[in-house]
Coordinates of C-alpha atoms in Angstrom, one line a residue:
M1 CA 68.5 45.3 -57.5
T2 CA 69.0 44.3 -54.0
D3 CA 68.6 47.8 -52.8
L4 CA 65.5 48.3 -54.9
A5 CA 64.0 45.2 -53.5
T6 CA 64.9 46.2 -50.0
E7 CA 63.4 49.6 -50.5
A8 CA 60.3 48.3 -52.2
G9 CA 59.9 45.4 -49.8
P10 CA 58.4 47.2 -46.7
A11 CA 56.1 49.2 -48.9
G12 CA 55.0 46.2 -50.9
R13 CA 54.5 44.2 -47.7
S14 CA 52.5 47.0 -46.3
A15 CA 50.3 47.3 -49.3
R16 CA 49.7 43.6 -49.4
S17 CA 49.0 43.6 -45.6
G18 CA 46.5 46.4 -46.0
S19 CA 44.8 44.6 -48.9
A20 CA 44.7 41.4 -46.8
E21 CA 43.3 43.2 -43.8
G22 CA 40.6 44.8 -46.0
E23 CA 39.7 41.4 -47.2
E24 CA 39.4 40.0 -43.6
T25 CA 37.3 42.9 -42.3
G26 CA 34.9 43.1 -45.2
P27 CA 31.9 40.8 -45.4
V28 CA 32.0 37.7 -47.6
L29 CA 29.2 37.9 -50.1
A30 CA 27.1 35.1 -51.7
A31 CA 26.2 35.0 -55.4
D32 CA 23.0 36.9 -54.7
G33 CA 24.9 39.8 -53.1
R34 CA 23.8 38.9 -49.5
P35 CA 26.3 38.2 -46.7
L36 CA 27.3 34.6 -46.8
K37 CA 26.4 33.9 -43.2
Q38 CA 22.9 35.2 -43.7
S39 CA 22.4 33.1 -46.8
L40 CA 23.6 30.0 -45.0
R41 CA 21.2 30.7 -42.1
R42 CA 18.3 31.0 -44.5
A43 CA 19.3 27.9 -46.3
L44 CA 19.6 25.9 -43.1
R45 CA 16.3 27.3 -41.8
A46 CA 14.6 26.3 -45.1
E47 CA 16.0 22.7 -44.7
K48 CA 14.8 22.4 -41.2
L49 CA 11.3 23.6 -42.1
R50 CA 11.2 21.1 -45.0
A51 CA 12.3 18.3 -42.6
L52 CA 9.7 19.3 -40.1
A53 CA 7.0 19.3 -42.8
L54 CA 8.1 15.7 -43.7
I55 CA 7.9 14.4 -40.1
A56 CA 4.8 16.5 -39.1
P57 CA 2.3 13.7 -39.9
L58 CA 4.2 11.2 -37.8
L59 CA 4.7 13.7 -35.1
I60 CA 1.0 14.6 -34.9
F61 CA 0.1 10.9 -34.9
I62 CA 2.4 10.2 -32.0
L63 CA 1.1 13.2 -30.1
V64 CA -2.6 12.2 -30.6
T65 CA -2.2 8.4 -30.0
F66 CA 0.6 8.3 -27.5
I67 CA 1.5 11.5 -25.8
A68 CA -2.0 12.8 -25.3
P69 CA -3.4 9.5 -23.7
I70 CA -0.4 9.4 -21.3
A71 CA -0.9 13.0 -20.3
D72 CA -4.6 12.4 -19.8
M73 CA -3.8 9.4 -17.6
L74 CA -1.3 11.4 -15.5
F75 CA -4.0 14.1 -15.0
R76 CA -6.7 11.6 -14.1
S77 CA -4.5 10.1 -11.4
V78 CA -4.7 13.4 -9.4
E79 CA -7.8 15.1 -10.7
N80 CA -10.6 15.4 -8.1
E81 CA -12.8 18.3 -9.3
I82 CA -16.1 16.4 -9.1
V83 CA -16.4 17.0 -5.4
S84 CA -15.8 20.8 -5.5
E85 CA -17.9 21.2 -8.7
T86 CA -20.9 19.3 -7.4
L87 CA -20.8 20.6 -3.8
P88 CA -19.3 24.1 -4.2
R89 CA -21.1 25.6 -1.2
T90 CA -20.5 22.6 1.0
T91 CA -16.7 22.4 0.4
V92 CA -16.4 26.1 1.4
A93 CA -18.6 25.7 4.5
L94 CA -16.7 22.5 5.6
E95 CA -13.4 24.4 5.8
Q96 CA -14.4 25.7 9.2
W97 CA -15.7 22.4 10.6
D98 CA -13.5 20.3 13.0
H99 CA -13.8 16.7 12.0
T100 CA -12.4 15.7 15.4
S101 CA -15.4 17.1 17.2
G102 CA -17.3 13.7 16.9
E103 CA -20.5 15.5 15.9
M104 CA -22.3 16.3 12.6
P105 CA -21.5 19.7 11.1
G106 CA -23.7 22.7 12.1
D107 CA -26.7 24.1 10.3
D108 CA -24.7 26.4 8.1
V109 CA -22.9 23.3 6.6
L110 CA -26.1 21.3 6.3
A111 CA -28.0 24.1 4.7
A112 CA -25.2 24.6 2.1
F113 CA -25.2 20.8 1.5
T114 CA -29.0 20.8 1.1
Y115 CA -28.8 23.4 -1.7
D116 CA -25.9 21.6 -3.4
L117 CA -27.6 18.2 -3.1
V118 CA -30.9 19.3 -4.5
A119 CA -29.2 21.0 -7.5
A120 CA -27.0 17.9 -8.1
A121 CA -30.1 15.6 -7.9
E122 CA -31.9 17.7 -10.5
R123 CA -28.8 17.5 -12.7
K124 CA -28.5 13.7 -12.0
Q125 CA -24.9 14.3 -10.7
H126 CA -25.3 13.1 -7.1
T127 CA -24.9 9.4 -8.0
R128 CA -21.6 10.1 -9.8
L129 CA -20.4 12.0 -6.7
G130 CA -21.5 9.2 -4.4
T131 CA -19.6 6.7 -6.6
R132 CA -16.5 8.8 -6.4
L133 CA -16.6 9.1 -2.6
N134 CA -17.5 5.4 -2.2
Y135 CA -14.0 4.6 -3.4
E136 CA -12.8 6.2 -0.2
M137 CA -15.5 5.1 2.2
T138 CA -17.8 2.2 1.5
G139 CA -21.6 3.0 1.8
I140 CA -21.5 6.7 0.8
S141 CA -22.9 5.9 -2.6
S142 CA -26.1 4.6 -1.2
L143 CA -26.3 7.7 1.1
F144 CA -26.3 10.1 -1.8
R145 CA -28.6 7.9 -3.9
K146 CA -31.3 7.6 -1.2
T147 CA -31.0 11.2 0.1
G148 CA -31.1 12.6 -3.4
R149 CA -34.6 11.2 -3.8
R150 CA -35.9 13.0 -0.7
V151 CA -33.8 16.2 -0.5
D152 CA -36.3 18.2 -2.6
D153 CA -38.7 17.8 0.4
F154 CA -36.3 19.4 2.9
G155 CA -37.9 22.7 3.8
E156 CA -41.6 21.7 3.2
V157 CA -42.3 22.7 6.9
Y158 CA -41.3 26.2 6.1
L159 CA -43.1 26.3 2.7
D160 CA -46.4 25.4 4.4
Q161 CA -46.0 28.1 7.0
F162 CA -45.1 30.8 4.4
V163 CA -48.1 29.9 2.3
A164 CA -50.3 29.9 5.4
L165 CA -49.0 33.4 6.2
T166 CA -49.4 34.7 2.6
P167 CA -50.8 32.5 -0.1
A168 CA -48.9 34.5 -2.7
W169 CA -45.7 32.7 -1.6
E170 CA -46.9 29.7 -3.5
E171 CA -47.2 31.6 -6.8
P172 CA -44.2 31.6 -9.2
A173 CA -45.1 35.2 -10.2
T174 CA -44.4 36.3 -6.7
W175 CA -40.9 34.9 -6.8
M176 CA -40.2 36.4 -10.2
S177 CA -41.2 39.8 -9.1
L178 CA -39.0 39.5 -6.0
M179 CA -35.9 37.8 -7.5
A180 CA -35.7 38.4 -11.3
E181 CA -33.8 41.2 -12.9
P182 CA -36.4 43.2 -14.9
G183 CA -34.0 43.4 -17.9
W184 CA -33.7 39.6 -17.9
S185 CA -37.5 39.2 -17.7
A186 CA -37.9 41.3 -20.8
Q187 CA -35.1 39.5 -22.7
Y188 CA -36.5 36.1 -21.7
E189 CA -40.1 37.0 -22.8
E190 CA -38.7 38.1 -26.2
W191 CA -36.7 34.9 -26.6
L192 CA -39.8 32.8 -25.8
A193 CA -41.7 34.7 -28.4
D194 CA -39.0 34.3 -31.1
R195 CA -38.8 30.5 -30.4
A196 CA -42.6 30.1 -30.6
A197 CA -42.5 32.0 -34.0
A198 CA -39.7 29.7 -35.3
E199 CA -41.6 26.6 -34.2
E200 CA -44.7 27.9 -35.9
A201 CA -42.8 28.6 -39.1
D202 CA -41.1 25.2 -38.8
R203 CA -37.6 26.6 -39.0
D204 CA -34.5 26.0 -36.8
F205 CA -34.0 28.3 -33.8
E206 CA -30.5 28.4 -32.5
T207 CA -30.4 31.6 -30.5
P208 CA -29.2 30.8 -26.9
Q209 CA -31.6 31.7 -24.2
P210 CA -30.6 34.4 -21.7
L211 CA -29.8 32.8 -18.3
F212 CA -31.7 33.9 -15.2
E213 CA -30.2 36.9 -13.4
V214 CA -31.0 37.9 -9.8
K215 CA -32.2 41.4 -9.2
D216 CA -29.5 43.8 -7.9
G217 CA -29.5 44.2 -4.1
V218 CA -31.4 41.0 -3.3
A219 CA -28.4 39.0 -2.7
D220 CA -27.2 41.5 0.0
V221 CA -30.4 41.1 2.0
L222 CA -31.3 37.4 1.2
P223 CA -28.0 35.8 0.2
E224 CA -29.0 32.2 0.6
T225 CA -32.4 32.7 -1.0
A226 CA -31.0 34.5 -4.0
D227 CA -28.4 31.8 -4.5
A228 CA -30.8 28.9 -4.1
Y229 CA -33.5 30.4 -6.3
G230 CA -31.0 31.4 -9.0
E231 CA -29.8 27.8 -9.1
F232 CA -33.4 26.6 -9.3
A233 CA -34.3 29.0 -12.1
R234 CA -31.2 28.2 -14.2
I235 CA -31.7 24.4 -13.8
A236 CA -35.4 24.9 -14.9
Q237 CA -34.2 26.7 -18.0
V238 CA -31.3 24.6 -19.0
E239 CA -31.8 21.0 -17.7
N240 CA -35.6 20.9 -17.8
D241 CA -36.3 23.4 -20.6
D242 CA -39.0 25.0 -18.5
N243 CA -40.0 28.6 -17.9
P244 CA -38.9 29.5 -14.3
A245 CA -41.7 32.1 -14.2
A246 CA -44.2 29.2 -14.4
E247 CA -42.5 26.8 -11.9
E248 CA -42.9 26.8 -8.1
P249 CA -39.5 26.8 -6.4
W250 CA -38.0 23.8 -4.6
A251 CA -38.8 23.4 -0.9
P252 CA -35.1 24.1 0.0
V253 CA -35.6 27.6 -1.4
Y254 CA -38.2 28.2 1.4
L255 CA -35.6 26.9 3.9
A256 CA -33.1 29.5 2.6
L257 CA -35.8 32.2 2.8
Y258 CA -36.5 31.2 6.4
R259 CA -32.8 31.3 7.3
D260 CA -32.3 34.7 5.6
L261 CA -35.4 36.4 7.1
A262 CA -34.4 35.1 10.6
Q263 CA -31.3 37.3 10.4
A264 CA -32.8 40.3 8.4
T265 CA -33.7 43.6 9.8
P266 CA -36.5 46.0 8.9
D267 CA -34.0 48.5 7.5
S268 CA -32.4 45.9 5.2
V269 CA -35.7 44.7 3.9
A270 CA -36.7 48.3 3.2
T271 CA -33.8 48.6 0.7
L272 CA -35.5 46.3 -1.7
G273 CA -38.4 48.7 -2.4
A274 CA -41.9 49.1 -1.3
D275 CA -43.4 46.1 -3.1
A276 CA -40.8 43.7 -1.7
Q277 CA -41.0 45.3 1.7
A278 CA -44.8 44.7 1.7
L279 CA -44.2 41.1 1.0
L280 CA -41.2 40.4 3.1
E281 CA -41.8 42.4 6.3
P282 CA -44.8 40.4 7.5
A283 CA -42.8 37.2 6.8
R284 CA -39.7 38.5 8.6
A285 CA -41.8 39.4 11.7
A286 CA -43.5 36.0 11.6
V287 CA -40.5 33.6 11.2
A288 CA -39.6 33.9 14.9
G289 CA -42.7 32.0 15.7
F290 CA -42.4 29.3 13.0
D291 CA -42.2 25.6 13.8
T292 CA -38.7 24.4 13.0
V293 CA -37.1 21.1 12.3
P294 CA -33.3 20.8 12.7
L295 CA -31.5 20.1 9.5
S296 CA -29.6 17.3 11.2
E297 CA -32.9 15.6 12.0
M298 CA -34.0 15.9 8.3
F299 CA -30.8 14.2 7.1
V300 CA -30.9 11.5 9.8
D301 CA -34.5 10.7 9.0
A302 CA -33.5 10.4 5.3
E303 CA -30.6 8.1 6.1
E304 CA -29.2 7.6 9.6
D305 CA -25.6 7.2 8.4
W306 CA -25.5 10.9 7.9
A307 CA -25.0 11.1 11.7
D308 CA -21.6 9.5 11.3
P309 CA -18.9 12.3 11.4
D310 CA -16.6 10.1 9.3
V311 CA -18.9 10.6 6.3
W312 CA -18.5 14.4 6.5
A313 CA -14.8 14.1 7.2
T314 CA -14.4 12.1 4.0
I315 CA -16.2 14.8 2.0
Q316 CA -14.0 17.4 3.7
A317 CA -10.8 15.4 3.0
F318 CA -11.5 15.1 -0.7
A319 CA -12.9 18.5 -1.3
P320 CA -9.7 19.9 -3.0
D321 CA -9.5 19.8 -6.8
Y322 CA -6.4 17.7 -6.8
T323 CA -5.7 14.7 -4.6
A324 CA -2.9 12.2 -3.9
G325 CA -5.5 9.7 -2.8
Y326 CA -5.3 7.5 -5.9
F327 CA -1.5 7.2 -5.7
L328 CA -1.7 6.4 -2.0
A329 CA -4.3 3.7 -2.7
S330 CA -1.9 2.3 -5.4
V331 CA 0.7 1.5 -2.7
D332 CA -1.8 0.2 -0.1
L333 CA -2.1 3.5 1.8
Q334 CA -5.1 5.7 2.3
K335 CA -5.8 9.4 2.8
T336 CA -7.8 10.1 5.9
P337 CA -8.8 13.4 7.6
D338 CA -6.0 12.8 10.1
G339 CA -3.4 12.2 7.4
V340 CA -1.9 9.1 5.6
S341 CA -2.4 5.7 7.1
A342 CA -2.1 2.1 5.9
Q343 CA -5.0 0.3 4.3
P344 CA -6.7 -2.5 6.4
E345 CA -4.6 -5.6 6.1
D346 CA -7.2 -7.5 4.1
Q347 CA -7.2 -4.7 1.5
R348 CA -3.5 -4.5 0.8
I349 CA -3.2 -6.1 -2.6
Y350 CA -1.4 -3.6 -4.9
M351 CA 2.1 -3.9 -3.6
L352 CA 1.8 -7.7 -3.8
L353 CA 0.6 -7.4 -7.4
F354 CA 3.4 -5.1 -8.4
K355 CA 6.0 -7.5 -6.9
R356 CA 4.4 -10.5 -8.5
T357 CA 4.2 -8.7 -11.9
L358 CA 7.9 -7.8 -11.8
F359 CA 9.0 -11.3 -10.6
M360 CA 6.9 -13.2 -13.1
S361 CA 7.9 -10.8 -16.0
L362 CA 11.6 -11.5 -15.2
V363 CA 11.0 -15.3 -15.0
I364 CA 9.2 -15.2 -18.4
M365 CA 12.0 -13.1 -19.8
G366 CA 14.6 -15.6 -18.5
S367 CA 12.6 -18.5 -19.8
C368 CA 12.5 -17.0 -23.3
V369 CA 16.3 -16.5 -23.2
L370 CA 16.9 -20.1 -22.2
L371 CA 14.6 -21.5 -24.9
G372 CA 15.1 -18.8 -27.6
Y373 CA 18.9 -18.7 -27.6
P374 CA 19.5 -22.3 -28.8
I375 CA 16.7 -22.0 -31.4
A376 CA 18.1 -18.7 -32.8
Y377 CA 21.7 -20.3 -32.8
L378 CA 20.4 -23.3 -34.7
L379 CA 18.5 -21.1 -37.3
S380 CA 21.5 -18.9 -37.9
N381 CA 23.9 -21.8 -38.5
L382 CA 21.7 -24.0 -40.7
P383 CA 21.6 -23.7 -44.5
L384 CA 19.4 -20.9 -45.7
R385 CA 16.6 -23.0 -47.1
T386 CA 16.3 -25.1 -43.9
S387 CA 16.5 -22.0 -41.7
N388 CA 13.8 -20.2 -43.6
L389 CA 11.5 -23.2 -43.3
L390 CA 12.1 -23.4 -39.5
L391 CA 11.7 -19.7 -39.2
I392 CA 8.2 -20.0 -40.6
L393 CA 7.4 -22.4 -37.7
V394 CA 8.7 -19.7 -35.3
L395 CA 6.4 -17.1 -36.9
L396 CA 3.4 -19.5 -37.1
P397 CA 2.0 -18.4 -33.7
F398 CA 1.6 -14.8 -35.0
W399 CA -1.0 -16.2 -37.5
T400 CA -3.1 -17.6 -34.7
S401 CA -5.4 -15.6 -32.4
L402 CA -4.0 -14.8 -29.0
L403 CA -7.2 -15.9 -27.5
V404 CA -7.0 -19.3 -29.3
R405 CA -3.4 -19.9 -28.1
T406 CA -4.3 -19.1 -24.6
S407 CA -7.4 -21.3 -24.6
A408 CA -5.3 -24.1 -26.0
W409 CA -3.0 -23.9 -23.0
K410 CA -6.1 -24.1 -20.7
V411 CA -6.9 -27.4 -22.4
L412 CA -3.3 -28.7 -22.2
L413 CA -2.6 -27.8 -18.6
Q414 CA -5.8 -28.5 -16.8
Q415 CA -5.9 -31.6 -14.5
Q416 CA -7.9 -33.6 -17.0
G417 CA -5.9 -32.1 -19.8
V418 CA -3.5 -33.6 -22.3
I419 CA -0.3 -33.1 -20.4
N420 CA -1.7 -34.7 -17.2
D421 CA -3.1 -37.6 -19.2
V422 CA 0.3 -38.3 -20.8
L423 CA 2.1 -38.2 -17.4
V424 CA -0.5 -40.6 -15.9
W425 CA -0.2 -42.9 -19.0
I426 CA 3.6 -43.1 -18.7
G427 CA 3.4 -43.6 -14.9
L428 CA 5.1 -40.5 -13.7
V429 CA 2.0 -39.2 -12.0
A430 CA -0.7 -41.1 -10.2
D431 CA -4.3 -40.7 -11.5
D432 CA -5.4 -39.2 -8.1
G433 CA -2.4 -37.0 -7.9
R434 CA -2.7 -35.1 -11.1
L435 CA -0.6 -31.9 -11.2
V436 CA -2.3 -28.5 -10.8
M437 CA -0.8 -26.4 -13.7
I438 CA -3.6 -24.0 -14.5
N439 CA -5.0 -21.0 -12.6
N440 CA -1.7 -20.3 -10.9
Q441 CA 1.7 -18.7 -11.6
F442 CA 3.0 -21.8 -13.4
G443 CA 0.2 -21.7 -16.0
T444 CA 0.8 -18.0 -16.6
I445 CA 4.5 -18.4 -17.0
V446 CA 4.2 -21.3 -19.4
A447 CA 1.5 -19.7 -21.6
M448 CA 3.2 -16.3 -21.8
T449 CA 6.6 -17.9 -22.5
H450 CA 5.1 -19.6 -25.5
I451 CA 3.4 -16.4 -26.6
L452 CA 6.4 -14.1 -26.2
L453 CA 9.1 -16.6 -27.4
P454 CA 9.1 -15.3 -31.0
F455 CA 9.9 -11.8 -29.7
M456 CA 13.1 -13.2 -28.2
I457 CA 14.1 -15.5 -31.1
L458 CA 13.8 -12.9 -33.9
P459 CA 16.2 -10.3 -32.5
L460 CA 18.6 -13.0 -31.5
Y461 CA 18.4 -14.6 -35.0
S462 CA 18.9 -11.3 -36.8
V463 CA 22.0 -10.5 -34.7
M464 CA 23.5 -14.0 -34.9
K465 CA 23.1 -14.1 -38.7
T466 CA 25.5 -11.1 -38.9
I467 CA 28.3 -12.8 -36.9
P468 CA 30.9 -14.2 -39.3
P469 CA 31.5 -17.9 -38.8
S470 CA 35.2 -17.3 -39.6
Y471 CA 35.7 -15.8 -36.1
V472 CA 34.9 -19.1 -34.3
R473 CA 36.9 -21.1 -36.8
A474 CA 39.9 -18.8 -36.2
A475 CA 39.6 -19.3 -32.5
K476 CA 39.5 -23.0 -32.9
S477 CA 42.5 -22.9 -35.2
L478 CA 44.4 -21.1 -32.4
G479 CA 43.7 -23.9 -30.0
A480 CA 40.4 -22.9 -28.3
T481 CA 37.9 -25.6 -27.4
N482 CA 34.4 -25.5 -28.7
W483 CA 33.2 -24.1 -25.5
T484 CA 35.9 -21.5 -25.2
A485 CA 35.4 -20.4 -28.8
F486 CA 31.7 -20.0 -28.2
W487 CA 31.9 -18.3 -24.8
R488 CA 34.8 -15.9 -25.6
V489 CA 34.2 -15.2 -29.3
Y490 CA 30.6 -16.0 -30.3
F491 CA 28.5 -15.2 -27.2
P492 CA 29.8 -11.6 -26.7
Q493 CA 28.8 -10.7 -30.2
S494 CA 25.3 -12.0 -29.6
V495 CA 24.7 -9.9 -26.4
P496 CA 23.1 -7.0 -28.4
G497 CA 20.4 -9.5 -29.6
I498 CA 19.9 -10.8 -26.0
G499 CA 19.5 -7.2 -24.8
A500 CA 16.9 -6.4 -27.5
G501 CA 15.0 -9.5 -26.9
C502 CA 15.0 -9.0 -23.2
I503 CA 13.6 -5.5 -23.4
L504 CA 10.9 -6.6 -25.9
V505 CA 9.8 -9.6 -23.8
F506 CA 9.9 -7.8 -20.5
I507 CA 8.0 -4.7 -21.5
L508 CA 5.4 -6.8 -23.3
S509 CA 5.0 -9.2 -20.4
I510 CA 4.7 -6.5 -17.7
G511 CA 1.7 -5.1 -19.5
Y512 CA -0.1 -8.3 -20.5
Y513 CA -3.5 -8.9 -19.0
I514 CA -5.5 -11.3 -21.4
T515 CA -3.4 -14.4 -20.8
P516 CA -3.0 -13.9 -17.0
E517 CA -6.7 -13.3 -16.7
L518 CA -7.5 -16.6 -18.5
V519 CA -4.9 -18.9 -17.0
G520 CA -3.6 -17.1 -13.9
G521 CA -6.5 -17.6 -11.5
T522 CA -6.0 -15.7 -8.2
T523 CA -2.2 -16.2 -7.8
G524 CA -1.1 -15.7 -11.4
T525 CA -2.7 -12.3 -12.3
F526 CA -0.7 -9.2 -13.0
I527 CA -1.2 -5.5 -11.9
S528 CA -2.5 -4.9 -15.5
N529 CA -5.5 -7.1 -14.7
R530 CA -6.4 -4.8 -11.8
I531 CA -6.0 -1.8 -14.1
A532 CA -8.3 -3.3 -16.7
Y533 CA -10.8 -4.1 -13.9
H534 CA -10.9 -0.6 -12.7
I535 CA -11.3 0.8 -16.2
S536 CA -14.1 -1.6 -17.4
S537 CA -15.8 -2.8 -14.2
S538 CA -15.4 -0.6 -11.2
L539 CA -15.0 2.6 -13.3
N540 CA -12.5 3.9 -10.9
W541 CA -10.4 5.6 -13.6
G542 CA -8.4 7.6 -11.2
L543 CA -7.0 4.6 -9.4
A544 CA -6.4 2.8 -12.8
A545 CA -4.6 5.9 -14.0
A546 CA -2.4 6.0 -10.8
L547 CA -1.6 2.3 -11.1
G548 CA -0.7 2.8 -14.8
T549 CA 1.5 5.8 -14.0
I550 CA 3.4 3.8 -11.3
L551 CA 3.8 0.9 -13.7
L552 CA 5.1 3.4 -16.4
A553 CA 7.5 4.9 -13.8
V554 CA 8.8 1.4 -12.9
V555 CA 9.4 0.5 -16.5
L556 CA 11.3 3.8 -17.1
I557 CA 13.5 3.2 -14.0
L558 CA 14.3 -0.3 -15.1
Y559 CA 15.1 1.0 -18.6
W560 CA 17.4 3.6 -17.1
A561 CA 19.1 1.0 -14.9
Y562 CA 19.6 -1.3 -18.0
D563 CA 21.1 1.6 -19.9
K564 CA 23.6 2.3 -17.0
L565 CA 24.6 -1.3 -16.5
V566 CA 24.6 -2.7 -20.0
G567 CA 24.2 0.3 -22.3
I568 CA 21.3 0.9 -24.6
D569 CA 23.8 1.3 -27.5
N570 CA 24.6 -2.4 -27.1
V571 CA 21.1 -3.3 -28.1
S572 CA 20.6 -4.3 -31.7
L573 CA 17.9 -5.8 -33.8
G574 CA 20.4 -6.8 -36.4

């Protein structure tokens, strides 16, 4: 039997080995006949999709109400497209101007600015642009507002001379035949007829009108005129709902025609056809003898501050679509044509406000720890019925309006208030030496400590309630004093509650603005008050967004530092 077993052993082992190898190399199948790995992947993918569907409403809510506003704020802090969108020709022309020359830009820049400004005034956009640039240089807003009312007269001297030369220049039909693409004219007439029929039939008419198109070749011979008249025609159509074929062009269009014809040649005019040549050639020959008025004189007559090169340098400096100017202003710097420089000393307020906000938030946080820890300790060690009753008193401020609580502190802290009256009554303070406790940092700290104290007590109480009393009794039974048992055994277990309370109180206090606005005066306001001012009063949303972004970055940095020093895992809400 031994020999048979020996002889059969290798063969048997070989057969079993082959069978085992076959099992290892062949795919493991699931019950449905598919490979097991593929079935597992499908099952996991289905579970992930199901989980995603469950959290999708919350995810969408967070994206819409939290992520999107923050992204919009970040974009507004660098966005500056209003200058280039409102003054597209001027921003290009100013690229070649040297702001160190000490003189106004030349006629090419002023002409481009004239066309831009008259279009912006017709669209009612020049005041918004003036407001934006006024953040960088005081007084520019009034420049744009006053000049916007007069810019449509720039070029009247040329209008009168063209009309005196050929009265047809005053007729809208003359401009249409010279400038309009014949295909557009036919489409526009058809559109007008369809709209009139719809109005007569009292039915809705939603077909968009075809926008004005300049005739091919005109822009090659009369570039400024084609550009200015095309702008005029499209504004007449869209903004004014008028027929450009029935409207006389702006006076600046005649300025553009004069400038183009002064540089045109007979050969270039001839390329526009016989009809256009018969109209333009006499004008081209006559413009050399026209009476002229320098554009710089027109602007200075409208508002003498246009002669200041710094005005044009400011427009040049803020022409790009994106700017760091808001962030620079947030740290008391300013962007100038010559680079970055410090703000005037009497305008450096934001770094002071950032430092004050951080300092007072830390003081409020510390005050809440000192006041909240004993209260939470007492609540956690009293019988349940008593602690629940006292906990209602802690929560009572949440049932009172924030505005009411802050106003109450104004009554308590003012010089003729309750606290000063009590101090005078008991003789601690003289009647003529009442304490100033309102409209300063002290008033803000007191009021905000009272408002935020529950946010410190609740995390502390919830953590302390989970600490077994037997730990302290065991320490005492081993010979520890009351203080040693508390400090070495009880306090370390309450640190997570302290961490949670500190984060809640600090983040809430650093963004508060109602209470500091009411009781802080000039020395107790936070950076958030300035952000609220720029959003609601000055409407400088870019600067408000930059200040908010910096505040967000400071909070994230402090959160990161806290995580490194203490560990966010040690924070607990119980």
